Amino acid sequence: WRMIDPDEREQAALRAATPLCRDTPGLAALRWIAVEDARDTADALPRRAPTRPEGVAFLQFTSGSVGAPRGVMVTHRSLLANLEMMCHAWAIRGATDGVSWLPLFHDMGLIGAAFVLPYAGGACTLLSPGAFIHKPSRWLRAISHYGATFGGAPCFAYERCVRRIEDNELADVDLSRWRVAYCGAETVRAATVERFARRFAAQGFRPESFQPCYGLAEATLYACGKPMDAPTTPRVLNVDADALARDRVTPVAPDSPGAA
């Protein structure tokens, strides 16, 4: 892993959280470490305990967006199986390098970037979430600088790039090596995908690099997406929303009332 653009806001967030933890004994007893200080404290962490495939690697809590919030016990076997599935789906092996600003407390950032890239034999460059939100061009400039072929985010991040990045921030930015630009964790909006591809075409971004995908904590992370052996732009199908609610797929024109 490589960390760039350390952000003082991470330290500020840690200081702000400290008083909130005083009223919660379980939180107060934990050791809190800012992301940018993680490397300095690695030697002081407890030694790794022996693991078994069926043992619990970590607990992952769902958002509750598709059901009641719950905690998921992710085993080492499940984690490795999901990492292998992503490597196969996205054809990432060997020298696959990526850039991610996604928070590591979310499964997309933790498993879909910080874990999968080293597992595939590549490197993961990490920015802080605050660094991206404050200046979205940092993400694209880092992808260009490190020649990254892999990187993804929720749909809002691509929209933010379109709306907030100025032309003068794109000098010498080359996105032609970006091969897997996955998009998930929320509704994937066709209009955003089209706007992003059109906006950054001059920097070498290819529309077929977009990889719409769906995941859920109960499946560890990745569940489905566009296969890499289909080098086409993502297909868009407009369907009747009411029919879809009744488990029926009824294609309609994009401008039809109730189209989804």
Short mmCIF file of C-alpha atoms in Angstrom, two decimals:
data_model
loop_
_atom_site.label_atom_id
_atom_site.label_comp_id
_atom_site.label_asym_id
_atom_site.label_seq_id
_atom_site.Cartn_x
_atom_site.Cartn_y
_atom_site.Cartn_z
CA TRP A 1 0.00 0.00 0.00
CA ARG A 2 1.08 3.57 -0.68
CA MET A 3 -0.47 6.57 1.08
CA ILE A 4 -0.37 10.05 -0.42
CA ASP A 5 -1.81 13.47 0.37
CA PRO A 6 -2.03 13.03 4.17
CA ASP A 7 -4.94 15.15 5.31
CA GLU A 8 -5.01 17.01 8.63
CA ARG A 9 -8.79 16.62 8.62
CA GLU A 10 -8.28 12.97 9.62
CA GLN A 11 -6.51 14.09 12.80
CA ALA A 12 -9.22 16.69 13.40
CA ALA A 13 -11.91 14.03 13.02
CA LEU A 14 -10.11 11.85 15.54
CA ARG A 15 -9.93 14.69 18.04
CA ALA A 16 -13.62 15.46 17.53
CA ALA A 17 -14.59 11.82 18.06
CA THR A 18 -12.72 11.48 21.35
CA PRO A 19 -15.29 13.34 23.53
CA LEU A 20 -18.12 11.36 21.92
CA CYS A 21 -16.52 8.10 23.05
CA ARG A 22 -16.33 9.03 26.72
CA ASP A 23 -19.98 8.16 27.26
CA THR A 24 -19.59 4.76 25.58
CA PRO A 25 -17.26 2.54 27.63
CA GLY A 26 -16.80 0.05 24.81
CA LEU A 27 -15.54 2.75 22.46
CA ALA A 28 -13.46 4.52 25.08
CA ALA A 29 -11.52 1.33 25.76
CA LEU A 30 -10.42 0.99 22.14
CA ARG A 31 -7.14 2.28 20.77
CA TRP A 32 -7.86 4.91 18.10
CA ILE A 33 -5.32 5.46 15.30
CA ALA A 34 -5.49 8.09 12.57
CA VAL A 35 -4.95 6.64 9.10
CA GLU A 36 -1.80 8.66 8.45
CA ASP A 37 -0.26 7.33 11.70
CA ALA A 38 -0.95 3.67 10.93
CA ARG A 39 2.53 2.92 9.61
CA ASP A 40 4.19 4.39 12.71
CA THR A 41 2.18 2.14 15.03
CA ALA A 42 2.35 -1.11 13.03
CA ASP A 43 5.26 -2.52 15.04
CA ALA A 44 3.35 -2.00 18.29
CA LEU A 45 0.27 -3.94 17.20
CA PRO A 46 -0.35 -7.46 18.58
CA ARG A 47 1.19 -10.32 16.65
CA ARG A 48 -1.10 -12.10 14.22
CA ALA A 49 -2.87 -15.13 15.67
CA PRO A 50 -3.07 -18.40 13.69
CA THR A 51 -6.08 -18.46 11.38
CA ARG A 52 -8.38 -21.16 10.00
CA PRO A 53 -10.40 -20.95 6.75
CA GLU A 54 -13.68 -21.15 8.65
CA GLY A 55 -12.56 -18.65 11.29
CA VAL A 56 -14.02 -15.14 11.38
CA ALA A 57 -11.77 -12.58 9.69
CA PHE A 58 -13.84 -9.57 10.72
CA LEU A 59 -17.38 -8.37 11.38
CA GLN A 60 -19.00 -6.33 8.64
CA PHE A 61 -22.13 -4.31 9.32
CA THR A 62 -24.70 -3.73 6.60
CA SER A 63 -26.23 -0.34 5.87
CA GLY A 64 -29.79 -1.61 6.04
CA SER A 65 -30.57 -0.22 2.58
CA VAL A 66 -32.19 -3.49 1.45
CA GLY A 67 -33.27 -4.85 4.82
CA ALA A 68 -32.78 -4.56 8.55
CA PRO A 69 -29.18 -3.61 9.48
CA ARG A 70 -27.20 -6.59 10.66
CA GLY A 71 -23.70 -7.76 11.41
CA VAL A 72 -22.10 -10.24 9.04
CA MET A 73 -19.36 -12.64 10.16
CA VAL A 74 -16.96 -12.72 7.22
CA THR A 75 -14.76 -15.80 7.32
CA HIS A 76 -11.28 -16.08 5.84
CA ARG A 77 -12.66 -18.59 3.32
CA SER A 78 -15.42 -16.22 2.22
CA LEU A 79 -13.01 -13.31 1.94
CA LEU A 80 -10.54 -15.25 -0.20
CA ALA A 81 -13.34 -16.63 -2.38
CA ASN A 82 -14.71 -13.14 -3.01
CA LEU A 83 -11.26 -11.73 -3.77
CA GLU A 84 -10.70 -14.54 -6.27
CA MET A 85 -14.08 -13.87 -7.87
CA MET A 86 -13.23 -10.18 -8.32
CA CYS A 87 -9.86 -11.04 -9.83
CA HIS A 88 -11.59 -13.32 -12.31
CA ALA A 89 -14.44 -10.91 -13.10
CA TRP A 90 -12.16 -7.91 -13.63
CA ALA A 91 -9.21 -9.86 -15.08
CA ILE A 92 -6.74 -8.36 -12.61
CA ARG A 93 -3.55 -10.30 -12.04
CA GLY A 94 0.07 -9.40 -11.55
CA ALA A 95 1.08 -5.78 -12.00
CA THR A 96 -2.40 -4.31 -11.55
CA ASP A 97 -2.03 -1.02 -9.71
CA GLY A 98 -4.92 1.05 -8.44
CA VAL A 99 -5.80 4.27 -6.66
CA SER A 100 -8.57 4.54 -4.07
CA TRP A 101 -9.88 7.28 -1.79
CA LEU A 102 -12.71 5.11 -0.43
CA PRO A 103 -12.91 4.84 3.38
CA LEU A 104 -11.54 1.61 4.80
CA PHE A 105 -14.52 1.23 7.14
CA HIS A 106 -16.68 0.50 4.06
CA ASP A 107 -16.48 -2.86 2.32
CA MET A 108 -15.94 -1.27 -1.11
CA GLY A 109 -12.83 0.54 0.09
CA LEU A 110 -11.50 -2.23 2.31
CA ILE A 111 -12.15 -5.33 0.18
CA GLY A 112 -12.67 -3.77 -3.25
CA ALA A 113 -9.41 -1.82 -3.20
CA ALA A 114 -7.07 -2.26 -0.21
CA PHE A 115 -7.45 -6.08 -0.17
CA VAL A 116 -8.05 -7.11 -3.77
CA LEU A 117 -5.11 -5.29 -5.33
CA PRO A 118 -2.37 -6.82 -3.10
CA TYR A 119 -4.17 -10.17 -3.41
CA ALA A 120 -3.91 -9.89 -7.20
CA GLY A 121 -0.22 -9.06 -6.92
CA GLY A 122 -0.49 -5.32 -7.49
CA ALA A 123 -0.23 -2.17 -5.44
CA CYS A 124 -2.90 0.09 -3.97
CA THR A 125 -2.33 3.82 -3.58
CA LEU A 126 -4.57 5.35 -0.92
CA LEU A 127 -5.83 8.91 -0.64
CA SER A 128 -7.95 10.07 2.25
CA PRO A 129 -11.68 10.50 1.57
CA GLY A 130 -11.34 14.14 2.58
CA ALA A 131 -8.63 14.68 -0.03
CA PHE A 132 -10.99 13.55 -2.79
CA ILE A 133 -14.07 15.42 -1.54
CA HIS A 134 -12.10 18.65 -1.18
CA LYS A 135 -10.40 18.34 -4.59
CA PRO A 136 -11.72 15.53 -6.85
CA SER A 137 -8.93 16.07 -9.39
CA ARG A 138 -6.50 14.47 -6.91
CA TRP A 139 -8.04 11.09 -7.68
CA LEU A 140 -7.64 11.39 -11.44
CA ARG A 141 -4.20 12.96 -11.18
CA ALA A 142 -3.04 10.09 -8.94
CA ILE A 143 -4.42 7.53 -11.42
CA SER A 144 -2.46 9.30 -14.15
CA HIS A 145 0.73 9.73 -12.11
CA TYR A 146 0.95 6.09 -11.02
CA GLY A 147 -0.31 4.69 -14.31
CA ALA A 148 -3.13 2.96 -12.45
CA THR A 149 -5.33 0.53 -14.34
CA PHE A 150 -7.85 -0.01 -11.53
CA GLY A 151 -10.05 2.29 -9.47
CA GLY A 152 -13.68 2.68 -8.57
CA ALA A 153 -16.24 4.53 -6.50
CA PRO A 154 -19.98 5.11 -6.05
CA CYS A 155 -21.75 6.97 -8.84
CA PHE A 156 -21.75 10.28 -6.97
CA ALA A 157 -17.95 10.41 -7.18
CA TYR A 158 -17.95 10.29 -10.98
CA GLU A 159 -20.59 13.01 -11.03
CA ARG A 160 -18.49 15.10 -8.65
CA CYS A 161 -15.52 14.77 -11.00
CA VAL A 162 -17.64 16.01 -13.90
CA ARG A 163 -19.00 18.98 -11.97
CA ARG A 164 -16.03 20.07 -9.86
CA ILE A 165 -12.89 19.48 -11.93
CA GLU A 166 -11.78 22.45 -14.03
CA ASP A 167 -10.04 22.12 -17.37
CA ASN A 168 -6.85 23.69 -16.00
CA GLU A 169 -6.57 20.84 -13.46
CA LEU A 170 -6.26 18.27 -16.24
CA ALA A 171 -2.93 19.35 -17.70
CA ASP A 172 -0.80 16.25 -18.41
CA VAL A 173 -3.50 13.92 -17.00
CA ASP A 174 -3.51 10.59 -18.86
CA LEU A 175 -6.34 8.14 -18.10
CA SER A 176 -5.68 5.83 -21.05
CA ARG A 177 -4.38 3.02 -18.82
CA TRP A 178 -7.47 3.05 -16.57
CA ARG A 179 -9.00 -0.27 -17.57
CA VAL A 180 -11.39 -1.05 -14.67
CA ALA A 181 -13.49 1.88 -13.45
CA TYR A 182 -16.02 0.07 -11.32
CA CYS A 183 -19.14 1.81 -10.09
CA GLY A 184 -21.48 0.52 -7.37
CA ALA A 185 -22.63 0.93 -3.75
CA GLU A 186 -25.57 3.04 -4.92
CA THR A 187 -27.73 3.54 -8.00
CA VAL A 188 -25.59 3.59 -11.14
CA ARG A 189 -26.97 6.45 -13.24
CA ALA A 190 -26.60 6.07 -16.99
CA ALA A 191 -26.47 9.84 -17.47
CA THR A 192 -23.51 10.14 -15.08
CA VAL A 193 -21.65 7.31 -16.82
CA GLU A 194 -22.15 9.02 -20.18
CA ARG A 195 -21.18 12.47 -18.87
CA PHE A 196 -18.00 11.19 -17.24
CA ALA A 197 -16.89 9.28 -20.35
CA ARG A 198 -17.57 12.30 -22.55
CA ARG A 199 -15.94 14.80 -20.15
CA PHE A 200 -12.66 12.88 -19.83
CA ALA A 201 -12.38 11.39 -23.32
CA ALA A 202 -9.66 13.93 -24.13
CA GLN A 203 -7.60 12.46 -21.27
CA GLY A 204 -7.86 9.00 -22.83
CA PHE A 205 -10.66 7.55 -20.71
CA ARG A 206 -12.51 4.78 -22.58
CA PRO A 207 -16.27 4.25 -22.03
CA GLU A 208 -15.82 0.46 -22.03
CA SER A 209 -13.67 0.80 -18.90
CA PHE A 210 -16.81 1.41 -16.84
CA GLN A 211 -17.77 -1.65 -14.80
CA PRO A 212 -21.22 -1.25 -13.20
CA CYS A 213 -21.46 -3.76 -10.36
CA TYR A 214 -23.59 -4.82 -7.43
CA GLY A 215 -22.47 -6.07 -4.06
CA LEU A 216 -23.72 -6.62 -0.53
CA ALA A 217 -22.13 -7.25 2.82
CA GLU A 218 -23.91 -10.59 3.17
CA ALA A 219 -21.93 -11.81 0.13
CA THR A 220 -18.66 -10.34 1.53
CA LEU A 221 -18.66 -7.73 -1.27
CA TYR A 222 -18.86 -8.45 -5.01
CA ALA A 223 -21.98 -10.18 -6.30
CA CYS A 224 -22.26 -9.40 -10.02
CA GLY A 225 -21.05 -7.08 -12.75
CA LYS A 226 -20.17 -6.71 -16.44
CA PRO A 227 -17.70 -9.39 -17.59
CA MET A 228 -14.36 -8.10 -18.81
CA ASP A 229 -14.52 -10.36 -21.88
CA ALA A 230 -17.35 -8.17 -23.16
CA PRO A 231 -15.41 -5.04 -24.19
CA THR A 232 -18.45 -2.86 -24.73
CA THR A 233 -19.88 0.18 -23.04
CA PRO A 234 -22.42 -0.61 -20.30
CA ARG A 235 -25.84 -1.42 -21.76
CA VAL A 236 -28.79 0.70 -20.63
CA LEU A 237 -32.30 -0.77 -20.55
CA ASN A 238 -35.29 1.42 -19.66
CA VAL A 239 -38.10 -0.57 -18.07
CA ASP A 240 -41.49 0.13 -16.55
CA ALA A 241 -40.99 0.78 -12.84
CA ASP A 242 -44.42 -0.54 -11.80
CA ALA A 243 -43.89 -3.77 -13.72
CA LEU A 244 -40.43 -4.15 -12.22
CA ALA A 245 -41.95 -3.92 -8.74
CA ARG A 246 -44.01 -6.98 -9.73
CA ASP A 247 -40.87 -8.83 -10.89
CA ARG A 248 -41.56 -8.24 -14.57
CA VAL A 249 -39.11 -6.63 -17.01
CA THR A 250 -41.06 -4.54 -19.53
CA PRO A 251 -38.88 -2.39 -21.82
CA VAL A 252 -40.17 1.14 -22.47
CA ALA A 253 -38.89 4.27 -24.20
CA PRO A 254 -36.53 6.42 -22.09
CA ASP A 255 -39.01 9.30 -22.00
CA SER A 256 -42.00 7.15 -21.06
CA PRO A 257 -43.84 8.00 -17.80
CA GLY A 258 -42.69 5.62 -15.08
CA ALA A 259 -39.50 4.60 -16.88
CA ALA A 260 -36.75 3.38 -14.58
#
